[in-house]
C-alpha atoms as a PDB file:
ATOM      1  CA  MET A   1       6.903 -53.770  56.675  1.00  0.00           C
ATOM      2  CA  ASP A   2       9.800 -56.192  57.009  1.00  0.00           C
ATOM      3  CA  ALA A   3      12.916 -55.968  54.850  1.00  0.00           C
ATOM      4  CA  ILE A   4      12.055 -58.809  52.449  1.00  0.00           C
ATOM      5  CA  GLU A   5       8.563 -57.423  51.860  1.00  0.00           C
ATOM      6  CA  ALA A   6      10.006 -53.962  51.168  1.00  0.00           C
ATOM      7  CA  ILE A   7      12.497 -55.400  48.677  1.00  0.00           C
ATOM      8  CA  LEU A   8       9.930 -57.566  46.880  1.00  0.00           C
ATOM      9  CA  THR A   9       7.185 -54.920  46.674  1.00  0.00           C
ATOM     10  CA  ARG A  10       9.172 -51.744  45.935  1.00  0.00           C
ATOM     11  CA  ARG A  11       8.392 -50.259  42.528  1.00  0.00           C
ATOM     12  CA  SER A  12       9.377 -47.068  40.729  1.00  0.00           C
ATOM     13  CA  ILE A  13       6.676 -44.483  41.405  1.00  0.00           C
ATOM     14  CA  ARG A  14       6.406 -41.515  39.048  1.00  0.00           C
ATOM     15  CA  ARG A  15       3.156 -39.853  40.151  1.00  0.00           C
ATOM     16  CA  TYR A  16       2.901 -38.033  43.466  1.00  0.00           C
ATOM     17  CA  LYS A  17       0.427 -36.187  45.630  1.00  0.00           C
ATOM     18  CA  LYS A  18       1.223 -32.553  46.381  1.00  0.00           C
ATOM     19  CA  ASP A  19       1.720 -33.200  50.109  1.00  0.00           C
ATOM     20  CA  PRO A  20       5.213 -32.238  51.281  1.00  0.00           C
ATOM     21  CA  VAL A  21       7.422 -34.840  52.921  1.00  0.00           C
ATOM     22  CA  PRO A  22       8.025 -33.824  56.561  1.00  0.00           C
ATOM     23  CA  PRO A  23      11.621 -32.981  57.538  1.00  0.00           C
ATOM     24  CA  GLU A  24      11.766 -35.810  60.079  1.00  0.00           C
ATOM     25  CA  VAL A  25      10.850 -38.313  57.348  1.00  0.00           C
ATOM     26  CA  ILE A  26      13.494 -36.848  55.029  1.00  0.00           C
ATOM     27  CA  ASN A  27      16.069 -37.248  57.806  1.00  0.00           C
ATOM     28  CA  GLU A  28      14.984 -40.868  58.299  1.00  0.00           C
ATOM     29  CA  LEU A  29      15.489 -41.545  54.575  1.00  0.00           C
ATOM     30  CA  LEU A  30      18.936 -39.944  54.671  1.00  0.00           C
ATOM     31  CA  ARG A  31      19.866 -41.891  57.806  1.00  0.00           C
ATOM     32  CA  ALA A  32      18.928 -45.106  55.939  1.00  0.00           C
ATOM     33  CA  ALA A  33      20.930 -44.017  52.893  1.00  0.00           C
ATOM     34  CA  MET A  34      24.002 -43.307  55.018  1.00  0.00           C
ATOM     35  CA  SER A  35      23.727 -46.761  56.598  1.00  0.00           C
ATOM     36  CA  ALA A  36      24.743 -48.362  53.298  1.00  0.00           C
ATOM     37  CA  PRO A  37      27.959 -50.358  53.014  1.00  0.00           C
ATOM     38  CA  SER A  38      30.950 -48.440  51.763  1.00  0.00           C
ATOM     39  CA  ALA A  39      34.296 -49.552  50.358  1.00  0.00           C
ATOM     40  CA  ARG A  40      36.984 -49.028  52.979  1.00  0.00           C
ATOM     41  CA  ASN A  41      34.221 -47.301  54.986  1.00  0.00           C
ATOM     42  CA  GLU A  42      35.015 -44.056  53.172  1.00  0.00           C
ATOM     43  CA  GLN A  43      31.348 -43.003  52.934  1.00  0.00           C
ATOM     44  CA  PRO A  44      32.003 -40.622  50.022  1.00  0.00           C
ATOM     45  CA  TRP A  45      28.341 -39.639  49.667  1.00  0.00           C
ATOM     46  CA  HIS A  46      26.680 -36.260  49.856  1.00  0.00           C
ATOM     47  CA  PHE A  47      22.973 -35.616  49.414  1.00  0.00           C
ATOM     48  CA  VAL A  48      21.276 -32.512  48.072  1.00  0.00           C
ATOM     49  CA  VAL A  49      17.645 -32.338  49.185  1.00  0.00           C
ATOM     50  CA  ILE A  50      15.722 -30.377  46.561  1.00  0.00           C
ATOM     51  CA  THR A  51      12.384 -28.913  47.636  1.00  0.00           C
ATOM     52  CA  GLU A  52      12.446 -25.596  45.747  1.00  0.00           C
ATOM     53  CA  ARG A  53       9.783 -25.741  43.049  1.00  0.00           C
ATOM     54  CA  GLY A  54      11.892 -23.646  40.654  1.00  0.00           C
ATOM     55  CA  ILE A  55      14.780 -26.110  40.764  1.00  0.00           C
ATOM     56  CA  LEU A  56      12.511 -29.169  40.501  1.00  0.00           C
ATOM     57  CA  ASP A  57      10.852 -27.629  37.439  1.00  0.00           C
ATOM     58  CA  MET A  58      14.218 -26.973  35.762  1.00  0.00           C
ATOM     59  CA  ILE A  59      15.541 -30.528  36.059  1.00  0.00           C
ATOM     60  CA  PRO A  60      13.342 -32.019  33.274  1.00  0.00           C
ATOM     61  CA  GLY A  61      14.998 -29.521  30.920  1.00  0.00           C
ATOM     62  CA  ILE A  62      18.371 -31.183  31.518  1.00  0.00           C
ATOM     63  CA  HIS A  63      17.266 -34.755  32.264  1.00  0.00           C
ATOM     64  CA  PRO A  64      15.029 -36.419  29.660  1.00  0.00           C
ATOM     65  CA  TYR A  65      13.493 -38.898  32.134  1.00  0.00           C
ATOM     66  CA  ALA A  66      12.713 -36.472  34.947  1.00  0.00           C
ATOM     67  CA  SER A  67       9.309 -35.117  33.901  1.00  0.00           C
ATOM     68  CA  MET A  68       7.758 -36.445  37.127  1.00  0.00           C
ATOM     69  CA  LEU A  69       9.681 -33.786  39.042  1.00  0.00           C
ATOM     70  CA  ARG A  70       7.229 -31.177  37.775  1.00  0.00           C
ATOM     71  CA  LYS A  71       4.705 -32.706  40.216  1.00  0.00           C
ATOM     72  CA  ALA A  72       6.950 -34.290  42.863  1.00  0.00           C
ATOM     73  CA  PRO A  73       7.283 -32.412  46.144  1.00  0.00           C
ATOM     74  CA  MET A  74      10.998 -33.155  46.364  1.00  0.00           C
ATOM     75  CA  ALA A  75      14.027 -34.931  44.993  1.00  0.00           C
ATOM     76  CA  ILE A  76      17.343 -35.983  46.427  1.00  0.00           C
ATOM     77  CA  ALA A  77      20.569 -35.804  44.437  1.00  0.00           C
ATOM     78  CA  VAL A  78      22.930 -38.579  45.512  1.00  0.00           C
ATOM     79  CA  CYS A  79      26.493 -37.454  44.918  1.00  0.00           C
ATOM     80  CA  GLY A  80      29.990 -38.792  45.443  1.00  0.00           C
ATOM     81  CA  ASP A  81      32.994 -36.849  46.680  1.00  0.00           C
ATOM     82  CA  ILE A  82      35.851 -37.814  44.401  1.00  0.00           C
ATOM     83  CA  ARG A  83      38.355 -36.187  46.783  1.00  0.00           C
ATOM     84  CA  ILE A  84      37.435 -38.828  49.360  1.00  0.00           C
ATOM     85  CA  ASP A  85      37.426 -41.638  46.798  1.00  0.00           C
ATOM     86  CA  ASP A  86      39.256 -41.146  43.519  1.00  0.00           C
ATOM     87  CA  THR A  87      39.358 -44.890  42.780  1.00  0.00           C
ATOM     88  CA  GLY A  88      35.789 -45.121  41.445  1.00  0.00           C
ATOM     89  CA  TRP A  89      34.318 -47.100  44.336  1.00  0.00           C
ATOM     90  CA  TRP A  90      32.168 -44.053  45.098  1.00  0.00           C
ATOM     91  CA  VAL A  91      29.807 -45.260  42.350  1.00  0.00           C
ATOM     92  CA  GLN A  92      29.099 -48.530  44.180  1.00  0.00           C
ATOM     93  CA  ASP A  93      28.920 -46.783  47.545  1.00  0.00           C
ATOM     94  CA  CYS A  94      26.446 -44.171  46.319  1.00  0.00           C
ATOM     95  CA  SER A  95      24.439 -46.853  44.478  1.00  0.00           C
ATOM     96  CA  ALA A  96      24.097 -48.808  47.721  1.00  0.00           C
ATOM     97  CA  ALA A  97      23.025 -45.602  49.490  1.00  0.00           C
ATOM     98  CA  THR A  98      20.471 -44.962  46.745  1.00  0.00           C
ATOM     99  CA  GLN A  99      18.984 -48.442  47.099  1.00  0.00           C
ATOM    100  CA  ASN A 100      18.710 -47.953  50.867  1.00  0.00           C
ATOM    101  CA  LEU A 101      16.987 -44.628  50.219  1.00  0.00           C
ATOM    102  CA  LEU A 102      14.492 -46.236  47.811  1.00  0.00           C
ATOM    103  CA  LEU A 103      13.679 -49.055  50.231  1.00  0.00           C
ATOM    104  CA  ALA A 104      13.313 -46.672  53.183  1.00  0.00           C
ATOM    105  CA  ALA A 105      10.969 -44.482  51.147  1.00  0.00           C
ATOM    106  CA  HIS A 106       8.809 -47.467  50.223  1.00  0.00           C
ATOM    107  CA  ALA A 107       8.756 -48.809  53.786  1.00  0.00           C
ATOM    108  CA  SER A 108       7.693 -45.317  54.968  1.00  0.00           C
ATOM    109  CA  GLY A 109       4.696 -45.219  52.628  1.00  0.00           C
ATOM    110  CA  LEU A 110       6.412 -42.963  50.109  1.00  0.00           C
ATOM    111  CA  GLY A 111       7.000 -43.484  46.429  1.00  0.00           C
ATOM    112  CA  ALA A 112      10.331 -42.875  44.727  1.00  0.00           C
ATOM    113  CA  VAL A 113      12.134 -43.382  41.443  1.00  0.00           C
ATOM    114  CA  TRP A 114      15.862 -43.470  40.605  1.00  0.00           C
ATOM    115  CA  MET A 115      16.953 -41.275  37.674  1.00  0.00           C
ATOM    116  CA  GLY A 116      20.480 -41.950  36.471  1.00  0.00           C
ATOM    117  CA  VAL A 117      22.896 -39.058  35.955  1.00  0.00           C
ATOM    118  CA  TYR A 118      26.445 -40.468  36.039  1.00  0.00           C
ATOM    119  CA  PRO A 119      28.323 -41.556  33.872  1.00  0.00           C
ATOM    120  CA  LEU A 120      26.765 -39.308  31.206  1.00  0.00           C
ATOM    121  CA  GLU A 121      29.167 -36.345  31.185  1.00  0.00           C
ATOM    122  CA  LYS A 122      26.765 -33.718  29.858  1.00  0.00           C
ATOM    123  CA  ARG A 123      23.946 -34.736  32.197  1.00  0.00           C
ATOM    124  CA  ALA A 124      26.315 -34.846  35.190  1.00  0.00           C
ATOM    125  CA  GLY A 125      27.741 -31.443  34.256  1.00  0.00           C
ATOM    126  CA  ASP A 126      24.273 -29.949  33.845  1.00  0.00           C
ATOM    127  CA  VAL A 127      23.200 -31.258  37.266  1.00  0.00           C
ATOM    128  CA  GLN A 128      26.459 -29.991  38.809  1.00  0.00           C
ATOM    129  CA  ASN A 129      25.796 -26.535  37.369  1.00  0.00           C
ATOM    130  CA  LEU A 130      22.120 -26.418  38.343  1.00  0.00           C
ATOM    131  CA  LEU A 131      22.791 -27.481  41.933  1.00  0.00           C
ATOM    132  CA  LYS A 132      26.010 -25.427  42.150  1.00  0.00           C
ATOM    133  CA  LEU A 133      28.006 -28.493  43.184  1.00  0.00           C
ATOM    134  CA  PRO A 134      31.755 -28.081  43.740  1.00  0.00           C
ATOM    135  CA  SER A 135      33.879 -29.673  41.007  1.00  0.00           C
ATOM    136  CA  HIS A 136      34.862 -32.592  43.282  1.00  0.00           C
ATOM    137  CA  ILE A 137      31.221 -33.557  43.923  1.00  0.00           C
ATOM    138  CA  MET A 138      29.868 -35.865  41.204  1.00  0.00           C
ATOM    139  CA  PRO A 139      26.109 -36.457  40.927  1.00  0.00           C
ATOM    140  CA  LEU A 140      25.352 -40.163  40.579  1.00  0.00           C
ATOM    141  CA  CYS A 141      21.572 -39.897  40.386  1.00  0.00           C
ATOM    142  CA  LEU A 142      18.434 -38.062  41.332  1.00  0.00           C
ATOM    143  CA  VAL A 143      15.640 -39.673  43.324  1.00  0.00           C
ATOM    144  CA  ALA A 144      12.132 -38.222  43.121  1.00  0.00           C
ATOM    145  CA  VAL A 145      10.279 -38.710  46.411  1.00  0.00           C
ATOM    146  CA  GLY A 146       6.692 -38.110  47.474  1.00  0.00           C
ATOM    147  CA  TYR A 147       3.450 -39.648  48.606  1.00  0.00           C
ATOM    148  CA  PRO A 148       2.340 -41.915  45.759  1.00  0.00           C
ATOM    149  CA  ALA A 149      -0.592 -40.945  43.544  1.00  0.00           C
ATOM    150  CA  GLU A 150      -0.391 -44.329  41.808  1.00  0.00           C
ATOM    151  CA  LYS A 151      -0.181 -47.953  42.891  1.00  0.00           C
ATOM    152  CA  ARG A 152       2.075 -50.424  41.176  1.00  0.00           C
ATOM    153  CA  PRO A 153       2.127 -54.071  42.198  1.00  0.00           C
ATOM    154  CA  GLY A 154       5.399 -55.763  42.961  1.00  0.00           C
ATOM    155  CA  ALA A 155       6.959 -57.679  40.108  1.00  0.00           C
ATOM    156  CA  ASP A 156       8.378 -61.162  40.549  1.00  0.00           C
ATOM    157  CA  ARG A 157      11.757 -60.867  38.855  1.00  0.00           C
ATOM    158  CA  PHE A 158      13.161 -64.108  40.203  1.00  0.00           C
ATOM    159  CA  ASN A 159      14.814 -65.990  37.343  1.00  0.00           C
ATOM    160  CA  PRO A 160      16.445 -69.344  38.222  1.00  0.00           C
ATOM    161  CA  GLU A 161      18.218 -69.353  34.835  1.00  0.00           C
ATOM    162  CA  ARG A 162      20.443 -66.553  36.155  1.00  0.00           C
ATOM    163  CA  ILE A 163      21.681 -68.610  39.122  1.00  0.00           C
ATOM    164  CA  HIS A 164      24.933 -70.550  38.976  1.00  0.00           C
ATOM    165  CA  TYR A 165      26.565 -72.504  41.769  1.00  0.00           C
ATOM    166  CA  ASN A 166      30.320 -72.772  42.174  1.00  0.00           C
ATOM    167  CA  ARG A 167      31.028 -72.396  38.439  1.00  0.00           C
ATOM    168  CA  TRP A 168      29.219 -71.272  35.308  1.00  0.00           C
END
């Protein structure tokens, strides 16, 4: 699948088969995530790969939109190290890494969905506690990943009314 096709056909997938994602595929997804652009090339990201069923089953109790994790074989927490970047650019950097992760998953035949954590203080604190993150590691989001048990067609979101040239 080429890059444009991956971008135009990627959809949020919330239903997964039970098949585990092989470690080499997980590493490929993380390699893609870490290839994202980064302000001042600081690369403030950290990733927590969650495969333990007990942890996956606890997340919906602290995240109201994470019920799919009860069936997903894994999730990845995308986090920013605020010691590396205390200016706030870590949010953009980790968002770019998350988008790369989503596109790599789709291009690899996997399904994935982004679940926001930051900037909601309680949700971020609950995820920090559950994953035992150090205080300087801020969870931006969780990404459920697995082999899709549903098909969703791409959506054409192109809207020429949102395009402006040179000035508004």
